[in-house]
XYZ file of C-alpha atoms in Angstrom:
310
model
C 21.563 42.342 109.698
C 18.320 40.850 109.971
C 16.562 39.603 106.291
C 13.914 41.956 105.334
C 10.397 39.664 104.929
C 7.146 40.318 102.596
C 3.969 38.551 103.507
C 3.005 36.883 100.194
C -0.309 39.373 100.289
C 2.605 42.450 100.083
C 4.490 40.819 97.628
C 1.098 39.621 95.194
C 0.117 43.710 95.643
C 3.155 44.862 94.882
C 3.838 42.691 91.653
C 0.022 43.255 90.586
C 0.644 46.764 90.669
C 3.752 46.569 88.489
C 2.216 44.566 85.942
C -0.219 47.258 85.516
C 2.302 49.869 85.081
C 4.342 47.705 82.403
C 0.839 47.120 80.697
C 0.041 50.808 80.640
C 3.227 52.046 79.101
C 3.585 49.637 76.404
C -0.608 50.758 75.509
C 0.901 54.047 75.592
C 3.659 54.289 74.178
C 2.387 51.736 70.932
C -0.759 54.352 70.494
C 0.936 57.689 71.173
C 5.004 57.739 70.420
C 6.301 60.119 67.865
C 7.734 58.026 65.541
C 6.544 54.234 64.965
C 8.179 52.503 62.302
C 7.260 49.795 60.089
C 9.879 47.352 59.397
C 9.871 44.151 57.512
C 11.733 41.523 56.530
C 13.231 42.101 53.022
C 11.902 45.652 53.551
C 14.018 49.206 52.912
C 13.155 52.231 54.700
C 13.591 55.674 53.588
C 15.741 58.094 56.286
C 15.112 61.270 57.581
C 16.937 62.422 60.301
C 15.007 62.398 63.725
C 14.177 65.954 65.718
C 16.620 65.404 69.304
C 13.464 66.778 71.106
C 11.366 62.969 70.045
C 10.901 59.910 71.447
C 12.684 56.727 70.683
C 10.883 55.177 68.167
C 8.676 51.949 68.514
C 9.988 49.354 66.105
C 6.790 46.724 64.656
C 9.446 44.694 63.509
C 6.919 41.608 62.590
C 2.887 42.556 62.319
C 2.291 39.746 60.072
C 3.000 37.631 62.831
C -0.751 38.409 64.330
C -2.285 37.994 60.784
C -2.220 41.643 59.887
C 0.759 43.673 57.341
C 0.394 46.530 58.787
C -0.598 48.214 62.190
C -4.335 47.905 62.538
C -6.896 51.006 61.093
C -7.048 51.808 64.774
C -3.802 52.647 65.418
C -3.336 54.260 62.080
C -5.539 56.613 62.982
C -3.559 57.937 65.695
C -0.398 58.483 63.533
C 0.261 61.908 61.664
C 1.057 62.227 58.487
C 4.984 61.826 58.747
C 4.037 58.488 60.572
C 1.645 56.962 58.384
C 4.139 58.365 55.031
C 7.115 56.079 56.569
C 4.718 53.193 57.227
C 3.149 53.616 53.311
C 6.611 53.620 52.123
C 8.629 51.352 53.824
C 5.490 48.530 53.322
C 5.533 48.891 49.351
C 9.506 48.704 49.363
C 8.934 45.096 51.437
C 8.584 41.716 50.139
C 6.425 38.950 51.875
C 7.092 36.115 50.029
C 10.343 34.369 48.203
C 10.179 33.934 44.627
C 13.890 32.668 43.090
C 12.621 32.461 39.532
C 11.720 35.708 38.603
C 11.569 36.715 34.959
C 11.587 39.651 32.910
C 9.003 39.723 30.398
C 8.908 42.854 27.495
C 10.844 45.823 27.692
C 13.812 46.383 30.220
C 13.111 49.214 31.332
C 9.243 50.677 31.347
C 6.742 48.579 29.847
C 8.093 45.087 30.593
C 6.937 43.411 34.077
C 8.193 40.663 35.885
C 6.551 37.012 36.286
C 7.240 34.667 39.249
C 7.948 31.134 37.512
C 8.209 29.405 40.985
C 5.749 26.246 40.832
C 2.893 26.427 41.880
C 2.882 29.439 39.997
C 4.772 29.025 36.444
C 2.402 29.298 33.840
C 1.612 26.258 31.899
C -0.994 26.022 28.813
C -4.074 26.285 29.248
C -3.799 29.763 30.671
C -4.909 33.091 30.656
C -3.680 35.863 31.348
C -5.475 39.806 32.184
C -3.307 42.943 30.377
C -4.630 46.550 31.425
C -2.775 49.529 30.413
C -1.775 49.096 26.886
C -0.682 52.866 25.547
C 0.480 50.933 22.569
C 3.641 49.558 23.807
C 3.004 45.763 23.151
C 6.489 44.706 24.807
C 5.068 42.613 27.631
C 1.435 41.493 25.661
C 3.571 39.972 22.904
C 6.497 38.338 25.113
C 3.826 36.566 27.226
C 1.798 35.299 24.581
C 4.923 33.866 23.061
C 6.846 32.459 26.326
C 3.750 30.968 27.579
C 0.692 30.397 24.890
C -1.380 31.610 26.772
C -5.323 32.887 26.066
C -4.018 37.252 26.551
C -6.419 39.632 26.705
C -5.387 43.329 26.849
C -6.894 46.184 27.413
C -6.678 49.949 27.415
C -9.712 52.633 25.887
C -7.503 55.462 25.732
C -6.202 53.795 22.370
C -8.714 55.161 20.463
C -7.191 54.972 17.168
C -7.609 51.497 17.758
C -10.493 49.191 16.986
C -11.268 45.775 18.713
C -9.196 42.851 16.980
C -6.846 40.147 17.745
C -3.611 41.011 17.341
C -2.561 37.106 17.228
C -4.902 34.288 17.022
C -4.334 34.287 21.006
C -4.027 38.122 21.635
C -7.095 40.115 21.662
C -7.142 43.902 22.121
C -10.741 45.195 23.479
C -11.064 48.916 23.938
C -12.657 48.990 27.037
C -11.310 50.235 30.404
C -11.173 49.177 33.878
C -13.664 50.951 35.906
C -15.499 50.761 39.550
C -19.144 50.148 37.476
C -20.152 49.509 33.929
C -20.224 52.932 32.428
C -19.282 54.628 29.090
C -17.717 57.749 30.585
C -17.249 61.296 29.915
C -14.723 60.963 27.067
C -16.884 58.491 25.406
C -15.165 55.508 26.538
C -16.289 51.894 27.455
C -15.746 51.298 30.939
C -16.204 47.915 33.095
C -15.681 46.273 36.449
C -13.417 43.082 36.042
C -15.899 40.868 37.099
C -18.417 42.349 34.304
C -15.147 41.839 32.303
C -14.611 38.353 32.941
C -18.374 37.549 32.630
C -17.798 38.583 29.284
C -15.118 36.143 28.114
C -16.767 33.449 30.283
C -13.780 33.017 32.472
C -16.062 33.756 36.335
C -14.646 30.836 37.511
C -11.735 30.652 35.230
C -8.139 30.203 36.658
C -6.358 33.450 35.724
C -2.847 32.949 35.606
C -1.487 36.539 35.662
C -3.186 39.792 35.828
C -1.278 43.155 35.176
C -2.851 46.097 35.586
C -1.500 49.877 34.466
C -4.107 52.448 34.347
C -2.155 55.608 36.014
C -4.326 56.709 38.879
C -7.677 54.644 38.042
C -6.707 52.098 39.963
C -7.896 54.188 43.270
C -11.638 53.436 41.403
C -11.386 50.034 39.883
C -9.315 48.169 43.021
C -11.786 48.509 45.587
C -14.655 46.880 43.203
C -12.283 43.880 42.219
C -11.587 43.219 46.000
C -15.519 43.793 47.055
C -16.744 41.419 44.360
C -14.525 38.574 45.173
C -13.168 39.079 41.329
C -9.509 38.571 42.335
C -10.380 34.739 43.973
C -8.781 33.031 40.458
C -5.913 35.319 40.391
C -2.687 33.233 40.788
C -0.322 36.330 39.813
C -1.170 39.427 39.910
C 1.063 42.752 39.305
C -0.172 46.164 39.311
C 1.247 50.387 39.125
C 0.155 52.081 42.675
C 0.103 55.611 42.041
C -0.317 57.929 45.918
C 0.995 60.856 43.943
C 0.835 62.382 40.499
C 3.646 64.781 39.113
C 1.396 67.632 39.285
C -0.639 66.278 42.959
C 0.423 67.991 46.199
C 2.370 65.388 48.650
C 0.252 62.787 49.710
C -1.982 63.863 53.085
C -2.970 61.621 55.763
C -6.414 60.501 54.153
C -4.315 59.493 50.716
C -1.798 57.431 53.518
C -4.744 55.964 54.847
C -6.608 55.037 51.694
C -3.149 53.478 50.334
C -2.766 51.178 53.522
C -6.376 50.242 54.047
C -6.117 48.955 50.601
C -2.890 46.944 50.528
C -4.080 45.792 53.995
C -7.163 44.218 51.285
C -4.999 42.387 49.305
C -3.085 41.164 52.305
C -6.178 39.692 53.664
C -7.220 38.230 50.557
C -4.038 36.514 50.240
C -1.826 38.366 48.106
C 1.787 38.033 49.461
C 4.705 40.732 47.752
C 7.520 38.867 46.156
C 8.854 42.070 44.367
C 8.799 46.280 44.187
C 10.041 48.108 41.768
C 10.124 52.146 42.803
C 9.408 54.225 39.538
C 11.735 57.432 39.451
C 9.951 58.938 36.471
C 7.375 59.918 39.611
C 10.262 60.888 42.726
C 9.738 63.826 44.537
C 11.430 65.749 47.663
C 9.475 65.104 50.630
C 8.397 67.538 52.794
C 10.167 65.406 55.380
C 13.483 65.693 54.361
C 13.914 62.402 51.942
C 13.215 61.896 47.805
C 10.722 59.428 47.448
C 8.554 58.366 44.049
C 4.313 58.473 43.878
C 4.733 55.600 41.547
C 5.673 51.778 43.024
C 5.296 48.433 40.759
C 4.059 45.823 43.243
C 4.141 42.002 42.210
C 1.769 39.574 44.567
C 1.559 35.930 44.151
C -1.773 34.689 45.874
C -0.732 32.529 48.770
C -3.651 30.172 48.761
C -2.352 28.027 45.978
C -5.780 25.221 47.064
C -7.688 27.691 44.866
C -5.955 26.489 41.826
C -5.995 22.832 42.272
């Protein structure tokens, strides 16, 4: 049997033509599939069983490799809301970054957080550290200020039984609250941006060793100022409560999702990296999807750039 021949004008047709088809089905299929799934290393995923009439699903198995966490705001947008819930989910169950010396500061259980003691980042005197979110349990305020000697300011104005003072010579308490602007609000209470707060104590350029921040839903206000303002550039450590749903709030819908990603995207890109999660089960919920899942996550970042603290 004679050999079957292609002029190489056939052959550079017919391999331009599948290129384009490849091209246009991975476009598609990244933009439009039923199910995309974020998955990171370190991550955990919550499962729901998948309808038999969907798609496969698209696995991002390493977006951080093109300098982004997450799928981009474009894409996002394309996603429902039982998309962009898995993505939420599954990205503040992952960790970014390896920290082996991780300690437990205050309480066990709620109240106490954890610090990364990993050089660059183990706290050494002179320091300072940030404390919002007081609600009178002093667990973690007083073990820091002990462990470390540190310069501790805390803060929290729904303790209003409570005057300014320093609890130890290197503890202060200021009732004042984290805010988006410099305000006294409805209830009467001081409110102020963090950089307005750090004006204050003259620490605008200061090194801030650890900032932890607990203010149950206000965060959704004060976060977006911090990142705007360039107030988080000192930050060496910072952990924080992330609250997309409220006991008595309806499940999260796909402008919460959206809101929630767009903002750990901001800490991403100002070089926050996750070394730890911790899900909060005093929040969990049944999904309308099928799984139990919590409102509530603890996130610890370290900041990655470690040039910015000499």
């Amino acid at each position: 049997m004679m050999p079957i021949q292609f002029s190489k004008g056939r052959l550079l047709v017919a391999f331009t033509l599948m290129s384009f088809m490849v091209f246009a089905m991975f476009k598609w299929t990244n933009l439009k599939n039923i199910q995309i799934v974020y998955m990171n290393s370190g991550g955990s995923q919550d499962h729901a069983q998948t309808p038999a009439q969907t798609a496969a699903p698209v696995v991002i198995s390493n977006p951080v490799s093109v300098g982004q966490p997450m799928p981009t705001l474009q894409v996002l947008k394309t996603l429902d809301r039982r998309q962009l819930s898995q993505i939420y989910h599954n990205y503040v169950n992952s960790v970014q970054f390896s920290c082996k010396k991780r300690v437990r500061r205050g309480n066990v259980g709620d109240g106490g957080w954890d610090v990364c003691e990993d050089p660059p980042y183990n706290i050494k005197t002179p320091c300072n550290i940030y404390s919002f979110g007081i609600n009178n349990d002093w667990s973690f305020d007083d073990a820091v200020a002990t462990a470390y000697g540190c310069q501790i300011h805390s803060y929290d104005p729904s303790m209003t039984k409570v005057q300014d003072h320093d609890r130890r010579p290197n503890l202060h308490f200021h009732r004042t609250g984290l805010n988006s602007s410099d305000e006294t609000n409805k209830m009467g209470w001081r409110m102020r941006t963090f950089s307005s707060i750090l004006k204050e104590n003259g620490h605008s350029q200061a090194v801030i060793d650890l900032l932890k921040i607990d203010i149950d839903y206000s965060e959704w206000w004060a976060f977006p100022e911090m990142l705007k303002s360039g107030a988080l550039k000192n930050v060496k450590q910072f952990c924080f409560e992330i609250h997309v749903k409220l006991r008595s709030h309806p499940e999260p819908d796909i402008d919460k999702y959206l809101r929630g990603l767009e903002l750990l995207r901001d800490f991403y890109n100002a070089g926050f990296r996750i070394f730890h999660t911790n899900k909060n089960m005093d929040a969990k919920y049944k999904s309308m999807f099928g799984m139990e899942r919590t409102g509530c996550h603890e996130i610890y970042m370290v900041h990655n750039d470690t040039r910015t603290f000499g």
